[in-house]
Short mmCIF file of C-alpha atoms in Angstrom, two decimals:
data_model
loop_
_atom_site.label_atom_id
_atom_site.label_comp_id
_atom_site.label_asym_id
_atom_site.label_seq_id
_atom_site.Cartn_x
_atom_site.Cartn_y
_atom_site.Cartn_z
CA MET U 1 -33.21 -43.52 11.18
CA ALA U 2 -32.27 -42.03 14.04
CA ASN U 3 -28.88 -41.78 16.02
CA VAL U 4 -28.72 -42.12 20.23
CA ILE U 5 -25.89 -39.86 20.80
CA SER U 6 -23.48 -40.12 24.05
CA PRO U 7 -24.21 -36.85 26.09
CA LEU U 8 -21.15 -37.25 27.58
CA PRO U 9 -17.23 -38.95 27.21
CA GLY U 10 -16.50 -41.76 29.24
CA ILE U 11 -16.53 -45.66 28.82
CA PHE U 12 -19.92 -47.07 26.94
CA TYR U 13 -21.31 -50.12 28.48
CA ARG U 14 -24.16 -52.25 26.79
CA LYS U 15 -24.76 -54.01 30.18
CA PRO U 16 -26.27 -53.33 33.29
CA GLY U 17 -23.19 -54.72 35.16
CA PRO U 18 -20.74 -57.94 34.91
CA GLY U 19 -22.72 -61.03 33.64
CA LYS U 20 -25.81 -59.26 33.44
CA GLU U 21 -27.85 -59.50 29.85
CA PRO U 22 -27.27 -56.38 27.33
CA PHE U 23 -30.02 -53.67 28.20
CA VAL U 24 -30.86 -54.25 24.31
CA GLU U 25 -29.77 -56.15 21.16
CA VAL U 26 -30.05 -55.11 17.47
CA GLY U 27 -33.44 -56.12 16.19
CA ASP U 28 -34.90 -55.25 19.07
CA THR U 29 -38.40 -53.30 19.59
CA ILE U 30 -37.96 -50.54 21.73
CA GLU U 31 -39.65 -47.07 23.13
CA SER U 32 -39.32 -43.64 23.55
CA GLY U 33 -37.16 -43.31 26.55
CA GLN U 34 -35.25 -46.91 26.84
CA THR U 35 -32.02 -47.02 28.30
CA ILE U 36 -29.74 -48.56 25.31
CA GLY U 37 -26.35 -48.55 27.43
CA ILE U 38 -23.86 -46.67 30.54
CA VAL U 39 -21.65 -44.43 30.14
CA GLU U 40 -19.21 -43.97 32.83
CA ILE U 41 -16.89 -41.53 33.67
CA MET U 42 -14.72 -41.58 36.87
CA LYS U 43 -16.36 -43.83 38.54
CA GLN U 44 -20.28 -41.66 37.59
CA PHE U 45 -22.44 -43.86 35.55
CA THR U 46 -25.25 -42.32 33.51
CA GLU U 47 -27.89 -44.02 31.72
CA VAL U 48 -28.58 -43.09 28.25
CA GLN U 49 -32.24 -43.53 26.66
CA SER U 50 -33.40 -43.38 22.99
CA ASP U 51 -35.82 -40.56 22.34
CA THR U 52 -36.97 -42.34 19.42
CA ALA U 53 -39.35 -45.56 19.37
CA GLY U 54 -38.14 -48.29 16.47
CA VAL U 55 -35.99 -50.99 16.26
CA ILE U 56 -32.09 -50.85 16.94
CA GLU U 57 -30.42 -51.10 13.98
CA SER U 58 -26.70 -51.39 14.88
CA PHE U 59 -24.54 -50.25 17.42
CA GLU U 60 -22.04 -47.88 16.30
CA ALA U 61 -19.96 -48.19 19.73
CA ALA U 62 -18.54 -51.39 21.40
CA ASP U 63 -19.58 -52.65 25.11
CA GLY U 64 -16.43 -51.02 26.97
CA ALA U 65 -15.01 -48.47 24.04
CA MET U 66 -14.18 -45.12 24.67
CA VAL U 67 -17.16 -42.85 23.72
CA ASN U 68 -16.91 -38.66 23.44
CA PRO U 69 -19.83 -36.24 23.17
CA GLY U 70 -21.94 -36.20 20.06
CA ASP U 71 -20.48 -39.64 19.28
CA THR U 72 -23.25 -42.05 17.92
CA LEU U 73 -23.90 -45.32 20.13
CA VAL U 74 -26.72 -46.84 18.78
CA VAL U 75 -28.66 -46.41 15.48
CA VAL U 76 -32.54 -46.58 15.80
CA ARG U 77 -34.98 -47.35 12.57
CA GLU U 78 -37.80 -44.95 13.37
CA GLY U 79 -41.33 -46.88 13.77
CA GLN U 80 -42.37 -50.17 14.39
CA ALA U 81 -40.74 -53.40 12.70
CA MET V 1 19.27 -55.03 46.70
CA ARG V 2 16.12 -53.24 47.22
CA LYS V 3 13.27 -52.14 45.02
CA LEU V 4 10.40 -51.40 45.44
CA PHE V 5 6.96 -52.12 43.62
CA ILE V 6 4.32 -49.35 43.61
CA ALA V 7 1.13 -51.00 42.93
CA ASN V 8 -0.81 -48.03 42.13
CA ARG V 9 -1.27 -44.57 40.13
CA GLY V 10 -1.58 -40.86 40.71
CA GLU V 11 -0.42 -38.81 43.59
CA ILE V 12 0.02 -41.80 46.10
CA ALA V 13 2.10 -43.45 43.71
CA VAL V 14 4.18 -40.12 43.03
CA ARG V 15 4.36 -40.08 46.93
CA ILE V 16 5.76 -43.63 47.58
CA ALA V 17 8.09 -43.18 44.89
CA ARG V 18 9.54 -39.50 46.63
CA THR V 19 10.32 -41.39 49.64
CA ALA V 20 11.35 -44.71 48.47
CA LYS V 21 13.99 -42.74 46.67
CA GLU V 22 14.98 -40.74 49.63
CA MET V 23 15.83 -43.57 51.20
CA GLY V 24 17.87 -45.50 48.25
CA ILE V 25 15.10 -47.58 47.60
CA ALA V 26 15.09 -48.29 43.62
CA THR V 27 11.73 -47.64 42.41
CA ALA V 28 9.61 -48.88 39.73
CA VAL V 29 5.21 -48.39 39.28
CA GLY V 30 2.73 -50.21 37.11
CA VAL V 31 0.65 -48.31 35.04
CA SER V 32 -2.43 -49.03 32.92
CA GLU V 33 -2.21 -47.67 28.96
CA ALA V 34 -3.84 -44.74 30.09
CA ASP V 35 -1.57 -43.85 32.57
CA LEU V 36 1.69 -44.07 30.65
CA GLY V 37 2.43 -40.35 29.88
CA SER V 38 1.41 -40.03 33.66
CA LEU V 39 3.61 -38.08 36.28
CA ALA V 40 3.57 -41.45 38.26
CA ALA V 41 5.03 -43.08 35.38
CA GLN V 42 7.28 -40.62 35.23
CA ALA V 43 8.45 -40.62 39.29
CA ALA V 44 9.43 -44.01 39.21
CA ASP V 45 12.74 -45.26 38.16
CA GLU V 46 10.98 -48.47 35.59
CA ASN V 47 7.48 -48.39 34.75
CA VAL V 48 6.01 -50.65 33.15
CA VAL V 49 2.37 -51.39 31.47
CA LEU V 50 0.08 -54.08 33.13
CA GLY V 51 -2.97 -53.93 31.01
CA PRO V 52 -5.44 -51.73 29.12
CA ALA V 53 -7.09 -48.61 30.86
CA PRO V 54 -10.23 -50.23 32.82
CA ALA V 55 -8.84 -51.26 36.57
CA ALA V 56 -10.46 -54.71 36.24
CA ALA V 57 -7.74 -55.14 33.53
CA SER V 58 -4.63 -53.07 35.07
CA TYR V 59 -4.55 -51.94 38.53
CA LEU V 60 -6.52 -54.71 39.77
CA ASN V 61 -5.00 -57.58 38.28
CA HIS V 62 -3.28 -59.64 40.91
CA ASP V 63 -1.25 -61.25 38.39
CA ALA V 64 -0.27 -58.84 36.20
CA VAL V 65 0.84 -56.90 39.12
CA ILE V 66 2.96 -59.84 40.78
CA GLY V 67 4.44 -60.99 37.72
CA ALA V 68 5.65 -57.14 36.95
CA ALA V 69 7.09 -57.01 40.30
CA LEU V 70 8.72 -60.18 40.05
CA GLU V 71 9.83 -59.69 35.98
CA LEU V 72 11.47 -56.02 37.06
CA GLY V 73 13.60 -57.82 40.18
CA CYS V 74 11.53 -56.11 43.01
CA ASP V 75 11.60 -57.48 46.53
CA ALA V 76 8.40 -55.44 48.24
CA VAL V 77 5.04 -53.82 46.96
CA HIS V 78 3.36 -51.07 48.21
CA PRO V 79 -0.19 -50.73 47.55
CA GLY V 80 -0.76 -46.99 48.43
CA TYR V 81 -4.79 -46.55 49.34
CA GLY V 82 -7.71 -48.37 46.91
CA PHE V 83 -7.22 -50.72 45.01
CA LEU V 84 -5.80 -53.85 45.67
CA SER V 85 -4.08 -52.06 49.54
CA GLU V 86 -6.91 -53.70 51.40
CA ASN V 87 -7.23 -57.19 49.54
CA ALA V 88 -6.24 -59.75 52.02
CA ALA V 89 -5.86 -62.26 49.47
CA PHE V 90 -3.58 -60.07 47.38
CA ALA V 91 -1.34 -59.68 50.31
CA ARG V 92 -1.36 -63.36 50.89
CA THR V 93 -0.31 -63.67 47.03
CA VAL V 94 2.69 -61.22 47.34
CA ASP V 95 3.92 -63.21 50.63
CA ALA V 96 3.48 -66.53 48.46
CA ALA V 97 5.32 -65.02 45.63
CA GLY V 98 8.56 -64.03 47.82
CA LEU V 99 7.94 -60.41 48.09
CA ILE V 100 7.66 -58.03 50.78
CA TRP V 101 3.83 -56.97 51.38
CA VAL V 102 3.82 -53.18 52.68
CA GLY V 103 1.32 -53.20 54.75
CA PRO V 104 -0.68 -55.29 57.94
CA PRO V 105 -1.00 -59.05 57.76
CA ALA V 106 -3.64 -60.39 55.60
CA GLU V 107 -5.19 -61.91 59.09
CA ALA V 108 -5.32 -58.02 60.65
CA ILE V 109 -7.02 -56.56 56.64
CA GLU V 110 -9.23 -59.73 56.67
CA MET V 111 -10.59 -58.59 60.59
CA MET V 112 -10.81 -55.33 60.34
CA GLY V 113 -12.77 -55.55 56.90
CA ASN V 114 -15.33 -57.73 59.41
CA LYS V 115 -17.40 -55.01 60.40
CA ALA V 116 -18.76 -57.14 63.31
CA GLU V 117 -15.60 -58.58 64.30
CA ALA V 118 -13.89 -55.37 64.06
CA ARG V 119 -16.29 -53.82 66.43
CA GLU V 120 -15.85 -56.75 69.26
CA ALA V 121 -12.16 -56.13 68.81
CA ALA V 122 -12.49 -52.87 69.43
CA ARG V 123 -14.79 -53.10 72.05
CA ARG V 124 -12.38 -55.66 73.89
CA ALA V 125 -9.40 -53.20 73.67
CA GLY V 126 -11.68 -50.24 75.43
CA VAL V 127 -12.38 -48.67 72.43
CA PRO V 128 -15.78 -47.01 72.73
CA VAL V 129 -18.15 -48.06 70.39
CA LEU V 130 -21.75 -47.29 69.75
CA LYS V 131 -24.47 -48.88 72.03
CA GLY V 132 -25.48 -51.77 69.50
CA THR V 133 -25.26 -55.69 69.87
CA ASP V 134 -21.62 -56.64 70.62
CA GLY V 135 -20.65 -58.90 67.51
CA PRO V 136 -23.46 -59.96 65.23
CA LEU V 137 -26.87 -59.80 65.88
CA ASP V 138 -28.17 -63.75 66.72
CA PRO V 139 -31.17 -64.69 64.35
CA GLU V 140 -32.44 -66.66 67.23
CA ALA V 141 -32.57 -63.59 69.57
CA ASP V 142 -35.13 -61.56 70.62
CA ALA V 143 -34.31 -58.19 68.37
CA LEU V 144 -37.46 -56.31 69.64
CA GLU V 145 -35.75 -56.32 72.89
CA ILE V 146 -32.15 -55.90 72.15
CA ALA V 147 -33.56 -52.71 69.93
CA ARG V 148 -35.45 -51.73 72.87
CA ALA V 149 -31.95 -51.26 74.89
CA ILE V 150 -30.37 -49.63 72.35
CA GLY V 151 -33.10 -47.08 71.55
CA TYR V 152 -34.04 -45.39 68.49
CA PRO V 153 -33.43 -44.54 65.49
CA LEU V 154 -30.80 -47.38 64.99
CA VAL V 155 -29.02 -48.39 62.00
CA VAL V 156 -28.89 -52.26 60.91
CA LYS V 157 -25.46 -52.79 59.33
CA ALA V 158 -23.82 -55.64 57.61
CA SER V 159 -20.70 -57.29 58.94
CA ALA V 160 -19.54 -57.71 55.46
CA GLY V 161 -20.49 -53.88 54.28
CA GLY V 162 -18.39 -50.49 54.24
CA GLY V 163 -17.86 -47.19 52.15
CA GLY V 164 -21.29 -46.70 53.22
CA ARG V 165 -23.06 -49.81 51.58
CA GLY V 166 -24.85 -52.47 53.69
CA ILE V 167 -26.36 -49.67 55.87
CA ARG V 168 -30.23 -49.55 56.77
CA PHE V 169 -32.28 -46.90 58.94
CA VAL V 170 -34.97 -47.73 61.81
CA HIS V 171 -36.73 -45.13 63.13
CA ASP V 172 -39.33 -47.08 65.50
CA GLU V 173 -40.10 -50.28 66.55
CA SER V 174 -42.33 -51.12 64.03
CA GLU V 175 -40.20 -51.18 61.25
CA LEU V 176 -37.57 -53.24 62.88
CA LEU V 177 -38.41 -56.66 61.97
CA ARG V 178 -38.89 -56.07 58.72
CA THR V 179 -35.69 -53.88 57.89
CA ILE V 180 -33.57 -56.65 59.37
CA ASP V 181 -34.94 -59.39 57.56
CA MET V 182 -34.58 -57.35 54.26
CA ALA V 183 -30.88 -56.22 55.27
CA ARG V 184 -30.03 -59.86 56.16
CA GLY V 185 -31.70 -61.04 52.75
CA GLU V 186 -29.68 -57.61 50.95
CA ALA V 187 -25.96 -58.90 52.69
CA ALA V 188 -26.62 -62.48 51.46
CA ALA V 189 -27.15 -61.26 47.80
CA VAL V 190 -24.44 -58.56 47.89
CA PHE V 191 -21.61 -59.84 50.17
CA GLY V 192 -22.55 -63.04 50.24
CA ASP V 193 -22.45 -63.14 54.01
CA PRO V 194 -26.14 -62.28 55.97
CA THR V 195 -24.65 -61.23 58.86
CA VAL V 196 -26.08 -57.99 60.39
CA TYR V 197 -25.75 -56.21 63.78
CA LEU V 198 -27.44 -53.14 65.26
CA GLU V 199 -25.91 -49.97 66.15
CA ARG V 200 -27.96 -46.22 67.72
CA PHE V 201 -27.73 -43.84 65.12
CA VAL V 202 -26.05 -40.47 65.86
CA GLU V 203 -27.13 -37.66 63.78
CA SER V 204 -25.09 -34.26 62.88
CA ALA V 205 -22.05 -36.50 63.92
CA ARG V 206 -18.22 -35.42 62.95
CA HIS V 207 -15.96 -37.94 61.72
CA VAL V 208 -12.87 -37.93 63.71
CA GLU V 209 -9.88 -40.67 63.39
CA VAL V 210 -6.61 -41.40 64.69
CA GLN V 211 -3.13 -42.45 62.83
CA ILE V 212 -1.43 -45.44 64.45
CA LEU V 213 1.71 -47.08 63.69
CA GLY V 214 2.84 -50.37 64.80
CA ASP V 215 5.63 -52.92 64.32
CA GLY V 216 4.36 -55.83 66.12
CA SER V 217 5.96 -54.97 69.40
CA SER V 218 5.92 -51.57 69.86
CA PHE V 219 2.69 -49.32 69.08
CA ILE V 220 1.68 -45.72 68.39
CA HIS V 221 -0.29 -42.70 68.05
CA LEU V 222 0.18 -39.96 66.16
CA GLY V 223 -2.71 -37.73 66.82
CA ASP V 224 -6.23 -37.44 65.20
CA ARG V 225 -7.76 -35.80 62.52
CA ASP V 226 -11.55 -34.24 61.51
CA CYS V 227 -12.74 -35.61 58.44
CA SER V 228 -16.38 -34.07 58.74
CA MET V 229 -16.26 -31.96 56.00
CA GLN V 230 -17.70 -34.94 53.36
CA ARG V 231 -19.89 -35.31 50.11
CA ARG V 232 -21.79 -38.09 49.78
CA SER V 233 -19.67 -39.90 52.60
CA GLN V 234 -16.75 -39.05 50.53
CA LYS V 235 -14.34 -36.48 52.26
CA VAL V 236 -13.62 -33.47 51.01
CA ILE V 237 -11.34 -31.34 53.60
CA GLU V 238 -9.65 -32.86 56.23
CA GLU V 239 -7.56 -31.27 59.50
CA ALA V 240 -5.12 -32.03 62.23
CA PRO V 241 -5.71 -32.15 64.82
CA ALA V 242 -9.01 -32.24 65.44
CA PRO V 243 -10.51 -29.28 66.49
CA ASP V 244 -12.61 -28.74 70.09
CA LEU V 245 -12.48 -31.91 71.22
CA PRO V 246 -12.87 -32.61 74.98
CA ASP V 247 -8.92 -33.49 76.43
CA SER V 248 -10.61 -36.57 77.73
CA VAL V 249 -12.30 -37.82 74.44
CA ARG V 250 -9.02 -37.05 72.92
CA GLN V 251 -7.11 -38.89 75.34
CA ARG V 252 -9.18 -41.94 75.27
CA MET V 253 -9.57 -41.74 71.58
CA ARG V 254 -5.84 -41.88 71.05
CA GLU V 255 -4.72 -44.66 73.84
CA SER V 256 -7.74 -46.95 73.08
CA SER V 257 -6.70 -46.97 69.16
CA VAL V 258 -3.06 -47.58 70.46
CA GLU V 259 -4.91 -50.87 72.33
CA LEU V 260 -6.52 -51.99 69.80
CA ALA V 261 -3.24 -52.03 67.53
CA ARG V 262 -1.47 -53.52 70.11
CA GLN V 263 -4.41 -56.60 70.51
CA CYS V 264 -3.88 -57.28 67.06
CA GLY V 265 -0.28 -57.16 67.01
CA TYR V 266 -0.67 -54.77 64.25
CA ARG V 267 2.02 -54.00 61.95
CA GLY V 268 2.45 -50.72 59.58
CA ALA V 269 0.04 -47.62 59.40
CA GLY V 270 -3.48 -47.74 60.29
CA THR V 271 -6.30 -45.60 61.05
CA VAL V 272 -8.73 -45.95 63.79
CA GLU V 273 -11.99 -44.20 62.89
CA PHE V 274 -14.48 -42.49 65.18
CA LEU V 275 -17.81 -40.84 65.19
CA TYR V 276 -18.25 -38.03 67.55
CA ASP V 277 -21.40 -37.30 68.72
CA PRO V 278 -20.52 -32.97 70.00
CA VAL V 279 -23.92 -33.27 71.72
CA ARG V 280 -23.03 -36.26 74.41
CA GLN V 281 -19.32 -35.40 74.02
CA GLU V 282 -18.90 -38.94 72.92
CA ALA V 283 -16.52 -40.74 70.30
CA ALA V 284 -17.51 -44.60 68.84
CA PHE V 285 -15.97 -46.60 66.82
CA ILE V 286 -16.61 -46.92 62.99
CA GLU V 287 -14.15 -49.15 61.88
CA MET V 288 -10.22 -48.99 61.20
CA ASN V 289 -8.41 -48.95 58.15
CA THR V 290 -5.67 -50.97 57.07
CA ARG V 291 -3.31 -48.93 55.07
CA ILE V 292 -2.03 -45.19 54.19
CA GLN V 293 -4.93 -43.23 53.98
CA VAL V 294 -5.33 -40.29 51.47
CA GLU V 295 -5.36 -37.66 54.32
CA HIS V 296 -2.10 -38.71 56.06
CA PRO V 297 0.00 -35.51 54.95
CA ILE V 298 -1.85 -33.67 57.41
CA THR V 299 -0.86 -35.55 60.09
CA GLU V 300 3.12 -35.67 58.59
CA GLN V 301 2.86 -31.71 58.83
CA ILE V 302 1.85 -31.40 62.21
CA THR V 303 4.14 -34.10 63.83
CA GLY V 304 7.59 -34.15 61.17
CA VAL V 305 6.93 -37.97 60.73
CA ASP V 306 7.10 -39.75 57.30
CA LEU V 307 4.20 -42.08 57.25
CA VAL V 308 5.58 -43.96 54.14
CA ARG V 309 9.13 -43.90 55.40
CA GLU V 310 8.09 -45.81 58.77
CA GLN V 311 5.76 -48.22 56.68
CA LEU V 312 8.76 -49.11 54.88
CA LEU V 313 10.90 -49.42 57.28
CA ILE V 314 8.44 -51.73 59.16
CA ALA V 315 8.29 -53.91 55.92
CA TYR V 316 11.68 -53.88 55.19
CA ASP V 317 13.49 -53.88 58.77
CA GLY V 318 10.59 -54.95 60.77
CA VAL V 319 10.80 -52.06 63.13
CA MET V 320 9.65 -48.52 63.51
CA SER V 321 12.18 -45.59 64.08
CA LEU V 322 9.79 -43.75 66.67
CA SER V 323 8.43 -44.39 70.28
CA GLN V 324 5.46 -42.41 71.88
CA GLU V 325 8.07 -40.00 73.42
CA ASP V 326 9.27 -38.94 69.79
CA VAL V 327 6.15 -37.37 68.51
CA ALA V 328 5.20 -33.97 69.08
CA PHE V 329 2.56 -31.92 68.06
CA ARG V 330 3.09 -28.59 66.43
CA GLY V 331 0.40 -26.17 64.61
CA HIS V 332 -2.49 -27.21 62.53
CA ALA V 333 -2.76 -28.81 59.15
CA ILE V 334 -5.73 -28.63 56.27
CA GLU V 335 -5.84 -30.53 53.53
CA CYS V 336 -8.02 -29.69 50.49
CA ARG V 337 -8.74 -32.37 48.02
CA ILE V 338 -8.84 -31.14 44.48
CA ASN V 339 -11.01 -32.93 42.32
CA ALA V 340 -11.59 -33.05 38.28
CA GLU V 341 -15.07 -32.10 39.38
CA ASP V 342 -17.70 -28.91 38.27
CA PRO V 343 -18.95 -27.83 41.54
CA ASP V 344 -21.54 -25.81 39.71
CA ASN V 345 -22.86 -28.85 37.72
CA ASN V 346 -23.62 -31.08 40.55
CA PHE V 347 -20.42 -32.13 40.92
CA PHE V 348 -20.22 -33.84 37.25
CA PRO V 349 -16.44 -35.42 36.27
CA SER V 350 -14.56 -32.87 34.29
CA PRO V 351 -11.74 -35.06 32.18
CA GLY V 352 -10.16 -33.38 29.64
CA ARG V 353 -6.40 -31.95 29.03
CA ILE V 354 -5.02 -29.35 32.27
CA VAL V 355 -3.61 -26.82 29.67
CA ARG V 356 -2.00 -24.22 32.39
CA LEU V 357 -1.36 -25.22 35.82
CA ALA V 358 0.10 -23.28 38.85
CA TRP V 359 0.47 -24.26 42.39
CA PRO V 360 0.64 -22.11 45.33
CA GLN V 361 3.75 -21.13 46.76
CA GLY V 362 5.05 -20.14 50.32
CA PRO V 363 6.04 -21.30 53.73
CA GLY V 364 3.69 -24.07 55.03
CA ILE V 365 2.46 -25.17 51.84
CA ARG V 366 2.64 -28.46 50.23
CA VAL V 367 1.02 -29.96 47.48
CA ASP V 368 0.49 -34.01 46.81
CA SER V 369 -0.34 -33.79 43.15
CA GLY V 370 -0.75 -36.73 40.61
CA VAL V 371 -1.10 -34.33 37.29
CA GLY V 372 1.30 -31.43 35.84
CA GLU V 373 0.79 -28.42 33.22
CA GLY V 374 -0.37 -30.67 30.06
CA SER V 375 -1.81 -33.85 31.54
CA VAL V 376 -4.55 -35.79 30.28
CA VAL V 377 -7.45 -36.49 32.89
CA THR V 378 -8.73 -39.52 31.93
CA PRO V 379 -12.10 -40.61 32.27
CA PHE V 380 -11.43 -44.06 33.83
CA TYR V 381 -10.68 -43.34 37.12
CA ASP V 382 -11.54 -41.73 40.47
CA SER V 383 -11.47 -37.74 40.08
CA MET V 384 -8.85 -36.90 42.71
CA LEU V 385 -6.32 -34.77 41.04
CA ALA V 386 -4.36 -33.82 43.94
CA LYS V 387 -4.49 -32.43 47.63
CA LEU V 388 -3.64 -28.93 48.85
CA ILE V 389 -2.04 -29.01 52.63
CA VAL V 390 -1.57 -25.78 54.47
CA HIS V 391 0.36 -25.83 57.85
CA ALA V 392 0.22 -23.02 60.07
CA ASP V 393 0.39 -22.00 63.48
CA ASP V 394 -3.31 -22.31 64.58
CA ARG V 395 -6.79 -23.26 63.30
CA PRO V 396 -7.89 -19.84 62.24
CA ALA V 397 -3.93 -19.27 60.29
CA ALA V 398 -4.32 -22.35 58.81
CA ILE V 399 -7.85 -21.45 57.41
CA THR V 400 -6.89 -18.21 56.27
CA ALA V 401 -3.77 -19.76 54.64
CA ALA V 402 -5.68 -22.23 52.97
CA LEU V 403 -7.85 -20.11 51.26
CA GLN V 404 -4.69 -17.87 50.29
CA ALA V 405 -3.39 -21.02 48.49
CA LEU V 406 -6.33 -21.78 46.88
CA ALA V 407 -6.70 -18.31 45.40
CA GLU V 408 -2.81 -18.55 44.26
CA THR V 409 -3.85 -21.80 42.28
CA GLU V 410 -4.84 -21.83 39.09
CA ILE V 411 -6.24 -25.20 36.94
CA GLU V 412 -7.40 -24.35 33.30
CA GLY V 413 -9.08 -26.61 30.78
CA ILE V 414 -10.70 -28.53 33.16
CA LYS V 415 -13.07 -27.97 36.05
CA THR V 416 -12.28 -28.86 39.55
CA THR V 417 -13.21 -28.45 42.86
CA ILE V 418 -11.06 -25.26 44.12
CA PRO V 419 -14.46 -22.97 44.30
CA MET V 420 -15.95 -25.30 46.38
CA HIS V 421 -13.22 -25.66 49.18
CA SER V 422 -12.81 -21.81 48.82
CA LYS V 423 -16.59 -21.67 49.84
CA LEU V 424 -16.42 -24.33 52.28
CA LEU V 425 -13.64 -22.81 54.56
CA SER V 426 -15.10 -19.40 54.32
CA ARG V 427 -18.34 -20.53 56.16
CA PRO V 428 -18.93 -19.39 59.53
CA GLU V 429 -19.93 -23.45 60.38
CA PHE V 430 -16.59 -24.75 59.68
CA ALA V 431 -14.53 -21.58 61.65
CA ASP V 432 -17.23 -22.50 64.57
CA VAL V 433 -16.79 -26.30 63.58
CA ALA V 434 -20.66 -26.41 64.17
CA HIS V 435 -20.10 -28.57 60.54
CA HIS V 436 -20.72 -32.53 60.22
CA SER V 437 -20.63 -34.84 57.90
CA LYS V 438 -23.78 -34.16 56.10
CA PHE V 439 -23.05 -30.47 55.92
CA ILE V 440 -22.77 -30.22 52.45
CA GLU V 441 -25.96 -31.67 51.50
CA THR V 442 -27.62 -29.49 54.11
CA ALA V 443 -26.35 -26.45 52.82
CA PRO V 444 -28.38 -26.06 49.74
CA ASP V 445 -25.94 -22.96 48.64
CA MET V 446 -23.39 -25.22 48.51
CA LEU V 447 -25.09 -27.29 45.62
CA GLU V 448 -25.95 -24.50 43.44
CA ALA V 449 -24.47 -22.94 40.86
CA SER V 450 -22.45 -19.31 41.60
#
């Protein structure tokens, strides 16, 4: 398992914007470098990418949750499904 | 019974509460859950939680704001700047709820929110406008011919745009028609209105603006300000009066701004913004802001007029306390916006707890702050913490005073833009008024770690 962690404090969003589809869902296969969410801080938006290819195992932060640097956002099961 | 509901946060909420109290008006402020411990929450006589931290669920929630104002027995709503201040629908809802709206009529907000309409109103009032289409570009018209008359480079702007959005550059004729088509499609998708207009593009322009007041029958100006020092179209340092303007340009800007207010039957505080071309020595209308602005203190310092007091007088009594003859100008004022950002790390936001805070003191120093020692700067809102304002006899003295005041300011626990202000105010370009609205982006040493 690999964790995707938040590099900064802020609000975690799973969607690129209101009314849009989430970047990824549990069970999705992702590539290394793929965006899994956004962290907003003081009106600045930073995309968070996974360093690992694999399958999304779980979300550890809810959509709209406050996160701190180092908090796990997503757990990825490495390798193929 | 007079009780004012402050529908805002941070320094402007504190600022509004201060003047209201001086006038004997009771105050209440609506805050988000994240702002319960803020200076703004303490500044008013009462506070109430509007909703959770995200602004959409609290500060921007019309029902929560109006409901709180009514429940606390308020008879008026002051929106400050940002958030709901230029929302015509909200202004109408305040009226419909039987509350006094401390701002211009919804129609004035709407008209000035439509850039092509605002430009047309400005032209009628004799406000100089940039060469361009007078009003919206007719989709049937010969755009190539119109563009030739304006000259290149030019910009295609969405009527419903603003704040730097909905603008496209056209460098020469080959790009024109395609860019107009793209801009129309984009404006329809983003703003729900495909209307665009064309305007000449001015390089190295300064941003100059005129503060006006109106009560529906009298209309005055309170001089001009220069807000050219910007980063990504966000103002960083402002000063009043605007330096190095030819008298004829200054007079025309001021008088035509008053005329624009008169033609709109304007009520409240407003600002007419201009782009000043130092090469041609020409000013041209950009837009009108129908609210109190962040930089209003520098006008207050050089005129001695409390703008929030005038806003409240106009809203409650229908008349302002001043006529043009009462307005006298003295000295020079500079404002630095102190943001929780790290200038050495590409202005990355810097939330956290302010563990130590000491503001400068002395004659001519004013600090409008939304934070104190121990305040927690949350990640939810914009990064402006406070404004440091100095007033001195002339511009060189004001620059010296500002540098000294910045040097005396101590903020620990978070990063702030104070070091950037010291650098900018020390630049010869600022002293010589050779800076412009893209200066920071074109001065690489401003963006590097020191």
